[in-house]
Each structure stands twice: as C-alpha cells, then as structure tokens.
JSON list of C-alpha atoms in Angstrom, two decimals:
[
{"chain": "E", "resi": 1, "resn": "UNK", "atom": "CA", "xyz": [-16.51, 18.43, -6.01]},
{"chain": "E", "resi": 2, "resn": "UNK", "atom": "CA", "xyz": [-19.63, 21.16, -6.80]},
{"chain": "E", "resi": 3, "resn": "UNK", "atom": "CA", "xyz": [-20.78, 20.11, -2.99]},
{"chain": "E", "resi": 4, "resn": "UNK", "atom": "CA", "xyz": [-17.54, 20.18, -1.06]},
{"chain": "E", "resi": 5, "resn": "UNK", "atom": "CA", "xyz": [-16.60, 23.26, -2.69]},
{"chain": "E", "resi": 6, "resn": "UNK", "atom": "CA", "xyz": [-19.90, 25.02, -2.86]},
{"chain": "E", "resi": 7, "resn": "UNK", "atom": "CA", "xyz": [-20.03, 26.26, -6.72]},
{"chain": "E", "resi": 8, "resn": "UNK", "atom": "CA", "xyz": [-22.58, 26.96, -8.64]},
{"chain": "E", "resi": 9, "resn": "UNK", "atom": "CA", "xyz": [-21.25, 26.39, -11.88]},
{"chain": "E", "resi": 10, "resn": "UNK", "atom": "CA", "xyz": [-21.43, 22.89, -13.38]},
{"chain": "E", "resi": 11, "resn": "UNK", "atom": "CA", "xyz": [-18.06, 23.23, -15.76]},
{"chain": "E", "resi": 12, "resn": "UNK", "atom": "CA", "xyz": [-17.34, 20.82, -18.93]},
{"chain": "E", "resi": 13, "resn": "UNK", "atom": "CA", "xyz": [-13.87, 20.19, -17.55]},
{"chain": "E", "resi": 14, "resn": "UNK", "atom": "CA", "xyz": [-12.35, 16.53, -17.90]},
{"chain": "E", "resi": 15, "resn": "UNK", "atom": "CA", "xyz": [-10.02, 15.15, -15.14]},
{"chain": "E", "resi": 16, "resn": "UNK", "atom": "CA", "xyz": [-6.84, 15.89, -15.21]},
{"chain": "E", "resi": 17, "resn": "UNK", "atom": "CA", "xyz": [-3.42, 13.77, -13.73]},
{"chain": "E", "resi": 18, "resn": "UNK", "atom": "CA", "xyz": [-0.38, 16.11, -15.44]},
{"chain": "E", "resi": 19, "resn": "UNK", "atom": "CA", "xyz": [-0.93, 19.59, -14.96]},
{"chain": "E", "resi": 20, "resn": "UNK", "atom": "CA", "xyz": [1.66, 22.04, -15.67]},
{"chain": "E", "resi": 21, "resn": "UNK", "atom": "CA", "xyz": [3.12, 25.71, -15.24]},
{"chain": "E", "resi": 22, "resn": "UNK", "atom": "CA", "xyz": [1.35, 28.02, -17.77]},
{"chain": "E", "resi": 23, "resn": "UNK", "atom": "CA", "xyz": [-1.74, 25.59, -18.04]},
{"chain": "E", "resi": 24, "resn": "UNK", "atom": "CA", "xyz": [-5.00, 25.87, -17.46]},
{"chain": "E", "resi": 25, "resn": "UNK", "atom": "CA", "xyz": [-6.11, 24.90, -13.78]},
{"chain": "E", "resi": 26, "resn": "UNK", "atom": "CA", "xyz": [-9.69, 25.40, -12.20]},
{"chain": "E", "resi": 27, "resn": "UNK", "atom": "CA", "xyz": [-10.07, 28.02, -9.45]},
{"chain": "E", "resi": 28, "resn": "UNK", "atom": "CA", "xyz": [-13.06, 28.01, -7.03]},
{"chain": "E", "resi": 29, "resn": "UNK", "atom": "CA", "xyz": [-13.41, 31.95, -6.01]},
{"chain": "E", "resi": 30, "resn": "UNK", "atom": "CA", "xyz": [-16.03, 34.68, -4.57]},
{"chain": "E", "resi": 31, "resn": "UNK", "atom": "CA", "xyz": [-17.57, 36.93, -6.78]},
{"chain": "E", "resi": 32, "resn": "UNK", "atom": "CA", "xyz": [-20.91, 39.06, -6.26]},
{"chain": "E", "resi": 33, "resn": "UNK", "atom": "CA", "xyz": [-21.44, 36.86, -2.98]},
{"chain": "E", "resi": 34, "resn": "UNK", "atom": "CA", "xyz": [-21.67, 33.57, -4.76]},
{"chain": "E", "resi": 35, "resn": "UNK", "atom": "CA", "xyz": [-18.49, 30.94, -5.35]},
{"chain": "E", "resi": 36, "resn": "UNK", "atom": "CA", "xyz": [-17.81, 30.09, -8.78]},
{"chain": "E", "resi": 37, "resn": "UNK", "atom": "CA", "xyz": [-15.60, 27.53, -10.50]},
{"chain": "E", "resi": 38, "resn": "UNK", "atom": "CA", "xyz": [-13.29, 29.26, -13.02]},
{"chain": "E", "resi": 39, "resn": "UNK", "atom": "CA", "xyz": [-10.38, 28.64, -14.92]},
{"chain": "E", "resi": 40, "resn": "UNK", "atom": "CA", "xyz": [-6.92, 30.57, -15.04]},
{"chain": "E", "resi": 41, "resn": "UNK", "atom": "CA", "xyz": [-3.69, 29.99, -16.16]},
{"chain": "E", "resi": 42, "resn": "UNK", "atom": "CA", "xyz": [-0.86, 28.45, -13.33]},
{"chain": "E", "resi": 43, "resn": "UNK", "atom": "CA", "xyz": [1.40, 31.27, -13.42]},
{"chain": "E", "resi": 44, "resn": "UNK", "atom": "CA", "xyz": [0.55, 34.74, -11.91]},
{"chain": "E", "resi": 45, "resn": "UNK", "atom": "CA", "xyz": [0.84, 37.86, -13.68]},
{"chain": "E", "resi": 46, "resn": "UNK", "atom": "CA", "xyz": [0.79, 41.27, -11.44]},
{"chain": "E", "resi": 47, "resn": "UNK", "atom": "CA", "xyz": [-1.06, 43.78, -13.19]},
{"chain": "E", "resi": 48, "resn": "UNK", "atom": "CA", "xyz": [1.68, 46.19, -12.87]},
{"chain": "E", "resi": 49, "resn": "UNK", "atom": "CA", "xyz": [3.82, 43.71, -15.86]},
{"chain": "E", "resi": 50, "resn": "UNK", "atom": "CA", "xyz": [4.34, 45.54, -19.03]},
{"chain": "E", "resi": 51, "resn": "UNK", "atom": "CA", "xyz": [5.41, 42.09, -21.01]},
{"chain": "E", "resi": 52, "resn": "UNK", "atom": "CA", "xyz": [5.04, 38.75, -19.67]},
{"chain": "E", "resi": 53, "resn": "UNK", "atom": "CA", "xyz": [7.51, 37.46, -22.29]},
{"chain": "E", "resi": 54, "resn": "UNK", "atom": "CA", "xyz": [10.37, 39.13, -20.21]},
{"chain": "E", "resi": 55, "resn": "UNK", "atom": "CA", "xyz": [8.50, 37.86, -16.57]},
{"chain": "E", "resi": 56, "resn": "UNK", "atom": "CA", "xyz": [9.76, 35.01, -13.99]},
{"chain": "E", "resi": 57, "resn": "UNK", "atom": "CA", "xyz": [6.77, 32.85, -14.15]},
{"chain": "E", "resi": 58, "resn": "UNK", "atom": "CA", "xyz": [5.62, 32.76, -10.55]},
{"chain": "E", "resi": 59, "resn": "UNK", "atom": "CA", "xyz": [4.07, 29.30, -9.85]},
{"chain": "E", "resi": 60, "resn": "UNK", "atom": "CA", "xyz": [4.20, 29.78, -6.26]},
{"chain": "E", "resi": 61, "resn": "UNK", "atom": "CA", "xyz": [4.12, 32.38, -3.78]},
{"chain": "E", "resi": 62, "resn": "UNK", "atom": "CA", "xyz": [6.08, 31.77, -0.07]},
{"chain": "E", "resi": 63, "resn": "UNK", "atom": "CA", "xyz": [3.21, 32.55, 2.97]},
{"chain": "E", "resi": 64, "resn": "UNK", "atom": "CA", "xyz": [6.73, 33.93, 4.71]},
{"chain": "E", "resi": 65, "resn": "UNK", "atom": "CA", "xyz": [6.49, 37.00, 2.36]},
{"chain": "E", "resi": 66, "resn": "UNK", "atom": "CA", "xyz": [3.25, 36.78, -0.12]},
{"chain": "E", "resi": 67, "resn": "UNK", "atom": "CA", "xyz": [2.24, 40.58, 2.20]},
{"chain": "E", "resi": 68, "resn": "UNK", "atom": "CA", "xyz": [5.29, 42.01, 1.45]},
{"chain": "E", "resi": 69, "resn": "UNK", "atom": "CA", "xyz": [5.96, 41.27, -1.64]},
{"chain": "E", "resi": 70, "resn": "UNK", "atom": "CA", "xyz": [4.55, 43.23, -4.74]},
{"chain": "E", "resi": 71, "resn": "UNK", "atom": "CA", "xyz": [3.91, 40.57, -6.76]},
{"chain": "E", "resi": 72, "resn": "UNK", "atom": "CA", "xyz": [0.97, 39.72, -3.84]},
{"chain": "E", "resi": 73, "resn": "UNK", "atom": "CA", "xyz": [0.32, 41.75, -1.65]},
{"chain": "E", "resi": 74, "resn": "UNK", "atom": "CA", "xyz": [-2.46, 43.23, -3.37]},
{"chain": "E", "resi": 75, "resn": "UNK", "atom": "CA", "xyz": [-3.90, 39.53, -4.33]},
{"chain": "E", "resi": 76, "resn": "UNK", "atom": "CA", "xyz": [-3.58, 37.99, -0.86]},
{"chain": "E", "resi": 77, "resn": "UNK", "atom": "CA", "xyz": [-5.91, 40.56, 0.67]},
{"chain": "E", "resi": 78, "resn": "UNK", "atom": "CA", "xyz": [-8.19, 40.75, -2.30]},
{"chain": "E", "resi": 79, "resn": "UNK", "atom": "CA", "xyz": [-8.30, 37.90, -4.67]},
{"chain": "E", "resi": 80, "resn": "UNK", "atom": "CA", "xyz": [-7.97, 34.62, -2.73]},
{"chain": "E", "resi": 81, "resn": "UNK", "atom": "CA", "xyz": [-9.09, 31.53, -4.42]},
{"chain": "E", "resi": 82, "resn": "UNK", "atom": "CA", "xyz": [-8.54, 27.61, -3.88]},
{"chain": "E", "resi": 83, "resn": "UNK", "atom": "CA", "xyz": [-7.29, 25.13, -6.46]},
{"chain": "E", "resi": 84, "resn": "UNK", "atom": "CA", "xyz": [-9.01, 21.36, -6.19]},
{"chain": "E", "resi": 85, "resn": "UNK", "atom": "CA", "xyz": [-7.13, 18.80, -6.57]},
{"chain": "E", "resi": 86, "resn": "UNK", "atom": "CA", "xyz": [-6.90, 15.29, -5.51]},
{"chain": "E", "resi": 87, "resn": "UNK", "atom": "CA", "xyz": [-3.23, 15.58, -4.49]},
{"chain": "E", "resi": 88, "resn": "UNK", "atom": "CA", "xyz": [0.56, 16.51, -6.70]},
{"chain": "E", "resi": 89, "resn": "UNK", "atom": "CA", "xyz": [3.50, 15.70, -7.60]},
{"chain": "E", "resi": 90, "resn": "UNK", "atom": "CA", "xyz": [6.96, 15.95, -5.99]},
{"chain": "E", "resi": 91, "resn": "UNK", "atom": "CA", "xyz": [10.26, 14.78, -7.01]},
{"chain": "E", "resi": 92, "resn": "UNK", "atom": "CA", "xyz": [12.89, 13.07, -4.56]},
{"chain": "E", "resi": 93, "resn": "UNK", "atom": "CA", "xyz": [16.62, 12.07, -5.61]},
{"chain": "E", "resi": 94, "resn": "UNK", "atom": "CA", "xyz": [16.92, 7.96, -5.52]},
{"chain": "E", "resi": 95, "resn": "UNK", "atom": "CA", "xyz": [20.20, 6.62, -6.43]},
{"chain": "E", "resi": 96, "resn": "UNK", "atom": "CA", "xyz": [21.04, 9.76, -8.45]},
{"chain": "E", "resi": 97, "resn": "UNK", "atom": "CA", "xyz": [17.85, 10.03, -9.93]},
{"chain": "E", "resi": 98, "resn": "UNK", "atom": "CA", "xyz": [14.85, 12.10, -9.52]},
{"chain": "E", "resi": 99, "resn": "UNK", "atom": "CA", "xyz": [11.79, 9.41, -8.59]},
{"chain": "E", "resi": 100, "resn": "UNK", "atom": "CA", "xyz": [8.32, 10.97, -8.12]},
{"chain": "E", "resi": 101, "resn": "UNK", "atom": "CA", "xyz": [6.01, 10.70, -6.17]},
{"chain": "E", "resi": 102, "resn": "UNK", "atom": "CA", "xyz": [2.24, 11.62, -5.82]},
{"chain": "E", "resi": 103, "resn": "UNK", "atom": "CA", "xyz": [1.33, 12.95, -2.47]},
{"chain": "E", "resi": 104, "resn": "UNK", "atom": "CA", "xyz": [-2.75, 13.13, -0.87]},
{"chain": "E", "resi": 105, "resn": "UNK", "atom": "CA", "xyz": [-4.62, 13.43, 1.81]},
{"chain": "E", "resi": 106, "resn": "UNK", "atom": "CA", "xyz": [-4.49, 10.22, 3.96]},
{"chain": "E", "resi": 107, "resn": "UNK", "atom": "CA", "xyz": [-7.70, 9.73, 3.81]},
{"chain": "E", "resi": 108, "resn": "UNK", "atom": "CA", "xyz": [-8.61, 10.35, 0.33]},
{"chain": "E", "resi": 109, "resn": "UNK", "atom": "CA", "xyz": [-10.72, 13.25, 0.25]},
{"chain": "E", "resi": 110, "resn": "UNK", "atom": "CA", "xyz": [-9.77, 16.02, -2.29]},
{"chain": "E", "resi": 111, "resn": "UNK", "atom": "CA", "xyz": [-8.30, 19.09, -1.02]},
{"chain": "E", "resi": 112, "resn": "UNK", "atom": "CA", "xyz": [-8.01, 22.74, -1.66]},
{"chain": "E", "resi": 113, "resn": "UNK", "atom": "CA", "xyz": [-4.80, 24.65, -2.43]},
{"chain": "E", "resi": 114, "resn": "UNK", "atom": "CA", "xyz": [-4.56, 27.94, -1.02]},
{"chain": "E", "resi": 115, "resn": "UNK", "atom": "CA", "xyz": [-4.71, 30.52, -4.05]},
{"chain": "E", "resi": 116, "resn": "UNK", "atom": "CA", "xyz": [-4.02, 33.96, -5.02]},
{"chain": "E", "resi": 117, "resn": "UNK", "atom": "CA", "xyz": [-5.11, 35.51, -8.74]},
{"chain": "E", "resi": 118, "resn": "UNK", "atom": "CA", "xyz": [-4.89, 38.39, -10.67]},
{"chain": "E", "resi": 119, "resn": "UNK", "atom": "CA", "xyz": [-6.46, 39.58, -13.95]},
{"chain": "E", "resi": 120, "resn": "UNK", "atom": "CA", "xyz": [-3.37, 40.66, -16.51]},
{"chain": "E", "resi": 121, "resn": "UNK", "atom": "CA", "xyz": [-4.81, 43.37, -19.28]},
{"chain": "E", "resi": 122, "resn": "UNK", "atom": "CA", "xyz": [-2.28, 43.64, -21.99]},
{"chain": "E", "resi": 123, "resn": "UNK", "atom": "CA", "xyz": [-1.81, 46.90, -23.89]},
{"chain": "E", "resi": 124, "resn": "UNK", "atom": "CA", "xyz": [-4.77, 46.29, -26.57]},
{"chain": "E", "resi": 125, "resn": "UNK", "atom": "CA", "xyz": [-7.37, 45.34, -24.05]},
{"chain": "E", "resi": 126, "resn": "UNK", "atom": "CA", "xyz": [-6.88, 41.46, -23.90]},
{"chain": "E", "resi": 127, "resn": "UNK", "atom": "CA", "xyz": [-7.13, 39.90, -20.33]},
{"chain": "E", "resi": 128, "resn": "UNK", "atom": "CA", "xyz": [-5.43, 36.58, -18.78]},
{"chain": "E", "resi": 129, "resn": "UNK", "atom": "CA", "xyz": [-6.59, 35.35, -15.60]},
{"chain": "E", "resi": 130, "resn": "UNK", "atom": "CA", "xyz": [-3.65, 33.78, -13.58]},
{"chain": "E", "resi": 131, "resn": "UNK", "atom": "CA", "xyz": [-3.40, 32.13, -9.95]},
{"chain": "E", "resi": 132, "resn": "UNK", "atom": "CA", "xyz": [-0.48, 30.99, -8.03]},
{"chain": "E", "resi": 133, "resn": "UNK", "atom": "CA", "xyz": [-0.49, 28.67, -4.99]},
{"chain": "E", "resi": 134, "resn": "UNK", "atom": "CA", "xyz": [0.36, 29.29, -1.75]},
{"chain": "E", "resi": 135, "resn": "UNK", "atom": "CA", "xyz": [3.60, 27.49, -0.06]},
{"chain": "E", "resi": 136, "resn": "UNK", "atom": "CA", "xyz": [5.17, 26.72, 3.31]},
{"chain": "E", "resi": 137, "resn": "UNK", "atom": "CA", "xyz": [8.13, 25.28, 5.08]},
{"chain": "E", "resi": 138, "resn": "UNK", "atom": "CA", "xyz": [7.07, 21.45, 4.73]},
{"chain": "E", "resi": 139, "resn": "UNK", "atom": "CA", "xyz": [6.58, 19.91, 7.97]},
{"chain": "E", "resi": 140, "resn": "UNK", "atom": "CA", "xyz": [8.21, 17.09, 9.24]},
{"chain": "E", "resi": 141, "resn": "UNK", "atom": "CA", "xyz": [7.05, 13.74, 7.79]},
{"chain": "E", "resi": 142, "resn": "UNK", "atom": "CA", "xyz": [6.44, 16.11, 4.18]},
{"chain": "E", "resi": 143, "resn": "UNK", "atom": "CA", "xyz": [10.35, 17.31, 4.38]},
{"chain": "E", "resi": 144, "resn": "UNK", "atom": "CA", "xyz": [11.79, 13.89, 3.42]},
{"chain": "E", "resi": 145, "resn": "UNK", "atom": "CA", "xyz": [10.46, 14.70, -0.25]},
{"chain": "E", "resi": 146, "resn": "UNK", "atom": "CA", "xyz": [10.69, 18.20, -0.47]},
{"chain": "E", "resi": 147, "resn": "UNK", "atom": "CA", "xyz": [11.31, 21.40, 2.06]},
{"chain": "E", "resi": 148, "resn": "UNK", "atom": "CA", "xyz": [8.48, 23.58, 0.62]},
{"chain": "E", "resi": 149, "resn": "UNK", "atom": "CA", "xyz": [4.52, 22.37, 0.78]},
{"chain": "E", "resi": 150, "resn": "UNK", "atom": "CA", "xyz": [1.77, 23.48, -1.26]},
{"chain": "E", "resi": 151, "resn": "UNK", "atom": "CA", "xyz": [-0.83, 25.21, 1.83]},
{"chain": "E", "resi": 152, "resn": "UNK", "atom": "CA", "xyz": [-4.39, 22.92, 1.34]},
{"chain": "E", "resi": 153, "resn": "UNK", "atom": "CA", "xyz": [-7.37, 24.17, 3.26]},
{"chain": "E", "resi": 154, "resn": "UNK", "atom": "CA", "xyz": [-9.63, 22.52, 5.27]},
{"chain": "E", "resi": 155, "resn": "UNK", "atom": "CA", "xyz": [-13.17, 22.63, 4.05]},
{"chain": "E", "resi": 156, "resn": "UNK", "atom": "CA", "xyz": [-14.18, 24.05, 7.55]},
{"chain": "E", "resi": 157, "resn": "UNK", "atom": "CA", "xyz": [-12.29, 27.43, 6.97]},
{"chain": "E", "resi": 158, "resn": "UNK", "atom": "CA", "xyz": [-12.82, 27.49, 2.78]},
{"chain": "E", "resi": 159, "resn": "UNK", "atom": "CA", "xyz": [-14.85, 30.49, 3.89]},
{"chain": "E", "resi": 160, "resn": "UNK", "atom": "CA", "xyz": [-12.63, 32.26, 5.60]},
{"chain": "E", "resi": 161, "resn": "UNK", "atom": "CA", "xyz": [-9.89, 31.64, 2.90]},
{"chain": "E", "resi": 162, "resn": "UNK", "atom": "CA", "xyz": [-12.21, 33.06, 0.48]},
{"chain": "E", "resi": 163, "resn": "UNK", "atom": "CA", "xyz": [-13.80, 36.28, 1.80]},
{"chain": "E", "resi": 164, "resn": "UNK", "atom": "CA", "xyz": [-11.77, 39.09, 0.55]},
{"chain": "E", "resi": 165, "resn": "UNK", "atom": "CA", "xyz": [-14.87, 41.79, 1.92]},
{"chain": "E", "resi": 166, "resn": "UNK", "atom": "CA", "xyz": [-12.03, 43.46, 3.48]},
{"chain": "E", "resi": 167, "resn": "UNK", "atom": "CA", "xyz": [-8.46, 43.84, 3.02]},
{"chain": "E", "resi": 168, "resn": "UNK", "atom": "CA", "xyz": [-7.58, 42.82, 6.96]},
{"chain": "E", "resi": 169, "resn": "UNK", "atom": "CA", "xyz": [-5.41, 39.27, 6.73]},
{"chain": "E", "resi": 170, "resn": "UNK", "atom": "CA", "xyz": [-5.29, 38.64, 10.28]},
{"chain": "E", "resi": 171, "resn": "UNK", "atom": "CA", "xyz": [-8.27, 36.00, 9.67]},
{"chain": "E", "resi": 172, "resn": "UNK", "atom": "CA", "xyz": [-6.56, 34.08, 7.40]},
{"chain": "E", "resi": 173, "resn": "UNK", "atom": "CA", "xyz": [-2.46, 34.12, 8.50]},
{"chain": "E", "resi": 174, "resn": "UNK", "atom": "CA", "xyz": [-3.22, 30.95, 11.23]},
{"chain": "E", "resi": 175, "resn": "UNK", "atom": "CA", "xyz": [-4.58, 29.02, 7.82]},
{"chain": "E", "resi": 176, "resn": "UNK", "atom": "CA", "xyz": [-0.71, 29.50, 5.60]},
{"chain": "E", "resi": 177, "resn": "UNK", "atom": "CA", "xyz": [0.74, 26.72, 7.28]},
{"chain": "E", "resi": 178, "resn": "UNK", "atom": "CA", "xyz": [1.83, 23.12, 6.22]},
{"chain": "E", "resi": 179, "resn": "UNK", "atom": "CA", "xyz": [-0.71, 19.90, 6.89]},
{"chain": "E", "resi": 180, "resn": "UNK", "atom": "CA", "xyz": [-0.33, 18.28, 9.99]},
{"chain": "E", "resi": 181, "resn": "UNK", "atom": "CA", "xyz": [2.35, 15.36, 10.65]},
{"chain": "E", "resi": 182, "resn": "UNK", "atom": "CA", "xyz": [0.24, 12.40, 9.05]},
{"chain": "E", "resi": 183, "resn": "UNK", "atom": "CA", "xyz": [-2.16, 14.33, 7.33]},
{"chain": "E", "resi": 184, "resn": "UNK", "atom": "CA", "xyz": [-0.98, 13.26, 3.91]},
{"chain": "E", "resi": 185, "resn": "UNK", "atom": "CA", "xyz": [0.57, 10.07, 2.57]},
{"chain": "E", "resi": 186, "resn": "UNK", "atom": "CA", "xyz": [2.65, 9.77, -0.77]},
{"chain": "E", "resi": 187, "resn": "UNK", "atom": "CA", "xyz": [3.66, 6.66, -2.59]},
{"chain": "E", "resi": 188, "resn": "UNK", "atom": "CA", "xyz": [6.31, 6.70, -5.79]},
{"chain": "E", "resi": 189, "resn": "UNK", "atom": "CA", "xyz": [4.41, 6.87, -9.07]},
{"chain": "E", "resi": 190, "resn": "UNK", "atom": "CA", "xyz": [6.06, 6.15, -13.20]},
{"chain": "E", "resi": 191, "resn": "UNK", "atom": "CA", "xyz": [8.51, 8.38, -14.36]},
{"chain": "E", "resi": 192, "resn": "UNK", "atom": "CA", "xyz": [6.38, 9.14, -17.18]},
{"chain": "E", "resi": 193, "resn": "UNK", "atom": "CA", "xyz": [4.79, 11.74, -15.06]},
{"chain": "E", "resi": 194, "resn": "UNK", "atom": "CA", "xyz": [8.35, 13.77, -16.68]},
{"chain": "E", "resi": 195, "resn": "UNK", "atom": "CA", "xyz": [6.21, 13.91, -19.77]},
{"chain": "E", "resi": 196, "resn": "UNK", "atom": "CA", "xyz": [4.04, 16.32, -19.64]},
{"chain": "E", "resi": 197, "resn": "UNK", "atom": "CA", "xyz": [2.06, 14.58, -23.06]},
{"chain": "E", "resi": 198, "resn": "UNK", "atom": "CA", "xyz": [1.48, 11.76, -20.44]},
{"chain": "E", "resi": 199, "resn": "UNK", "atom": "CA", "xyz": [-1.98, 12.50, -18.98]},
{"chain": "E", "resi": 200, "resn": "UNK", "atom": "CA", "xyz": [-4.21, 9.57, -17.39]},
{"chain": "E", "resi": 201, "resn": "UNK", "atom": "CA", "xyz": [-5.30, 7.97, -14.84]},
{"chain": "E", "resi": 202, "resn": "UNK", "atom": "CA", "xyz": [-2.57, 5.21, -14.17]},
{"chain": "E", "resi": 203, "resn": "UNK", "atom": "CA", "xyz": [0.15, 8.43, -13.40]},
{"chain": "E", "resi": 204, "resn": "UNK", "atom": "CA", "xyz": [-0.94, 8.53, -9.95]},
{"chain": "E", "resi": 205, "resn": "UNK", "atom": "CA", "xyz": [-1.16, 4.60, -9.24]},
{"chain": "E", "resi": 206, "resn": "UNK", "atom": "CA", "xyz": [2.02, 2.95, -6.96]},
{"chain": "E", "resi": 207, "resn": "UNK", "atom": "CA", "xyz": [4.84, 1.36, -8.53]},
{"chain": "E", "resi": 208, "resn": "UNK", "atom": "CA", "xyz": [6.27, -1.76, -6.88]},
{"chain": "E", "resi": 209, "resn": "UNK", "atom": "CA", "xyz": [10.03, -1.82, -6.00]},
{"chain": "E", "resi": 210, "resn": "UNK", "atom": "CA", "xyz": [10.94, -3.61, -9.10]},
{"chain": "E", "resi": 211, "resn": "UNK", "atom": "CA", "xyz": [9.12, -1.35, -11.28]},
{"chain": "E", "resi": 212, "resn": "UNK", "atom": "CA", "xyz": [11.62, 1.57, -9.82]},
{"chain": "E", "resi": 213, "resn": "UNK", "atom": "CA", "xyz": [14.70, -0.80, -10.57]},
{"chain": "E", "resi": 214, "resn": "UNK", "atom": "CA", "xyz": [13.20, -1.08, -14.15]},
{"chain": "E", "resi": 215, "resn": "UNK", "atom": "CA", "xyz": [12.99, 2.85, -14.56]},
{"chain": "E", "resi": 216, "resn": "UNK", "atom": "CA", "xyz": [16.84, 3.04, -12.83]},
{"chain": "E", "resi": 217, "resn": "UNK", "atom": "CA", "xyz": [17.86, 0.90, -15.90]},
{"chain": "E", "resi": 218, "resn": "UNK", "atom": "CA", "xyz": [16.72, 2.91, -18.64]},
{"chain": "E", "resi": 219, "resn": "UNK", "atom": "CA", "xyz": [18.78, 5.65, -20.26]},
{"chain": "E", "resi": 220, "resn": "UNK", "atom": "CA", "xyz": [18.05, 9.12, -19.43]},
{"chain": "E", "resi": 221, "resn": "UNK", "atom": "CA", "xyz": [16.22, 11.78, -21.30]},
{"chain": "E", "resi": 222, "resn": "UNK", "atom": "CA", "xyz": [15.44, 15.22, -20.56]},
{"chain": "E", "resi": 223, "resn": "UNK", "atom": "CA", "xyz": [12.30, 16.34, -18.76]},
{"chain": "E", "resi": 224, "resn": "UNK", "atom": "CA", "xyz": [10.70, 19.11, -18.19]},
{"chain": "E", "resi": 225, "resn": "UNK", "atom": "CA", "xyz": [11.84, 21.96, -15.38]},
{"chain": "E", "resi": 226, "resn": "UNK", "atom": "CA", "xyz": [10.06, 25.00, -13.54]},
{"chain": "E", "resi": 227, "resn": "UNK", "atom": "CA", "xyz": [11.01, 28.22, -14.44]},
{"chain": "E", "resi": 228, "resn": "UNK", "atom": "CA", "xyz": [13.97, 29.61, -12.22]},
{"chain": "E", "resi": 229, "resn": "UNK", "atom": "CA", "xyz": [13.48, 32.76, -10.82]},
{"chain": "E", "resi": 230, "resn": "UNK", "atom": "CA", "xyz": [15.04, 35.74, -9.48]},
{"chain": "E", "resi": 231, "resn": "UNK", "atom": "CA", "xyz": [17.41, 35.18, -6.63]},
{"chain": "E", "resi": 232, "resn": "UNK", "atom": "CA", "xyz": [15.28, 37.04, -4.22]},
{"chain": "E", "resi": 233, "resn": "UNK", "atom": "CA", "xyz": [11.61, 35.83, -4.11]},
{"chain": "E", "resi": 234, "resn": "UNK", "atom": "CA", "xyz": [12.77, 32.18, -4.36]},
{"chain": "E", "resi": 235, "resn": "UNK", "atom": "CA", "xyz": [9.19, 31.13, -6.57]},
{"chain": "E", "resi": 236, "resn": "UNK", "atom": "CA", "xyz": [10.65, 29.40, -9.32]},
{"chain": "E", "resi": 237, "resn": "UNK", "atom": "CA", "xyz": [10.29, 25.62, -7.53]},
{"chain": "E", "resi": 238, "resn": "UNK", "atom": "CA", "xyz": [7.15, 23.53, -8.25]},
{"chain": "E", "resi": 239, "resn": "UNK", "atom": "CA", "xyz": [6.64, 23.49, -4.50]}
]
C-alpha cells in the first residue's frame, strides 16, 4: 500500500473489513510537498459549523455539485485526499430483503477513493479532521446494485487528484466519474456485515446460493442506517 500510494509514513493501523460513518478511516494527502498517510473521521465537518451535534453527517459528497456547494467547495479545490481500500459494501433488495454485497476492482488491486477533508476547530481550540468521498451516477453494469458510485482513482492520475498548489479544478473534473463498464466485479457477502461489531476477514468472502436461502430464513433484526440528510444536497446515502 506505502508503494502504490507513495507515503512516507509507515502507520500502526490493522486491516479493517466494517468501516463505518463517524469512524476512523486512513487518508493518503499532500502536505509540505510530501504524501502522508493520515487518519480522519468519515464524516465531513465544514469549518463554518458551530455544533456538529445539530449537523447532517455528510458521508458523501455528489461530483454533480461538490463546486457549488458550501459544504465543498472550498475542500475540492484545496484539500483533496484519497481513501485506500480494497473495495465496499453495497446493499441490493432480494426477495424483500436487503442482501449485500462487496464490490472491487476486477482485478484485485486496491483502489483509491476520491476524497475531500477539512479540519473542524471547536470553540475551545480542539480540532477533528474529517473526509468525505466523492460520488457519481453509477454506470451501467454498477447500477444494478446501486445508482450512486463511490469515484476510485487510477494510480496514474493519484497526482493530479492530489495537488491542490492551486485552486483551478479544471485538471481534475475529467477524473469525478464512475469506473468503466467491467472495471469492478461484486459478489454477495453474510449479512453480518449489518453489524457493525462484525469486523474480519471472512465479511468480504462469497456466499453460495444456499447460504442466502439460509439468511432469507432467519428472523429479522434491525441494522444499522446512514444518516438522512437534508432534502437538498442528497448526501445522506452510503454511496
């Protein structure tokens, strides 16, 4: 990961297979000319917020309108970053129910999400660095699961996504668009992905067809879901 994404940093950070909203997630970013690996809360906070308690979290931010709107537009010409990953989660209704599914590159190299930050001070000095990921309209083969994509980067334009010298965006609006058709390949994974207390390694491995008919059979419970937000930025879905 350190090679593909150029770091310098060698971070104590353990693999992870369940992140959530408001956890901790590593960003790779610029800073003095070097790229670092950092970590920031998944959930942006503008620096303009007076108290995140009363704030749609905003997981997500649309390429359609992250220039325009205030939440962004300051972050998408100044504090790009990318989010490694080895692929993510969507949910798609089966028989009534939600089944995931974990979606990656076809060919099994890790990707980069497309990532904007900001710094949050609170009102006695404490800071809280926060990131949200880029989306787009999901392209064909991605739009049976789900109409909205995370944006990954290729590793040929990670430094073009991450120079921020200027605050001109014309570089970087041809790179805010959804993988190719075929790009990416996804394959239904255990519902105990719902649980966010479920984190290892057998989350992201296939289930069989009669594994799904078991999880159809047992009773429901509740899981976890995003934050809704405000009718008009349209942020609160995971992707």
């Amino acid at each position: 990961m350190r090679q593909l994404f150029g770091y310098l940093d060698q971070p104590n950070f353990p693999p992870r297979y369940n992140v959530a909203p408001t956890q901790p997630i590593p960003v790779v970013l610029v800073d003095k000319g070097a790229r670092h690996f950092q970590l920031m809360r998944w959930g942006l906070l503008p620096t303009w917020v007076k108290d995140p308690r009363g704030f749609t979290l905003l997981i997500n931010a649309r390429s359609e309108t992250v220039l325009e709107k205030p939440a962004f537009k300051n972050a998408i010409r100044r504090r790009r970053g990318l989010i490694p990953a080895d692929g993510y989660y969507e949910w798609k209704a089966v028989d009534g129910r939600k089944q995931p599914h974990f979606i990656h590159r076809a060919d099994g190299q890790p990707l980069g999400f497309a990532a904007v930050f900001e710094t949050w001070v609170g009102p006695n000095g404490e800071e809280l660095d926060t990131v949200a990921i880029v989306t787009a309209a999901a392209s064909e083969d991605l739009a049976a699961l789900h109409d909205r994509v995370p944006v990954t980067i290729s590793p040929d334009d990670f430094e073009r996504w991450l120079d921020c010298r200027g605050d001109e965006v014309d570089a970087i609006l041809p790179l805010m668009i959804a993988p190719r058709i075929g790009e990416f390949a996804w394959h239904p994974v255990s519902t105990r992905v719902n649980r966010v207390a479920n984190d290892d390694e057998q989350l992201v491995l296939p289930i069989s067809t009669e594994e799904m008919e078991a999880q159809a059979l047992r009773p429901k419970k509740a899981t976890r879901k995003a934050a809704v937000a405000s009718p008009d930025d349209g942020q609160g879905s995971l992707f």
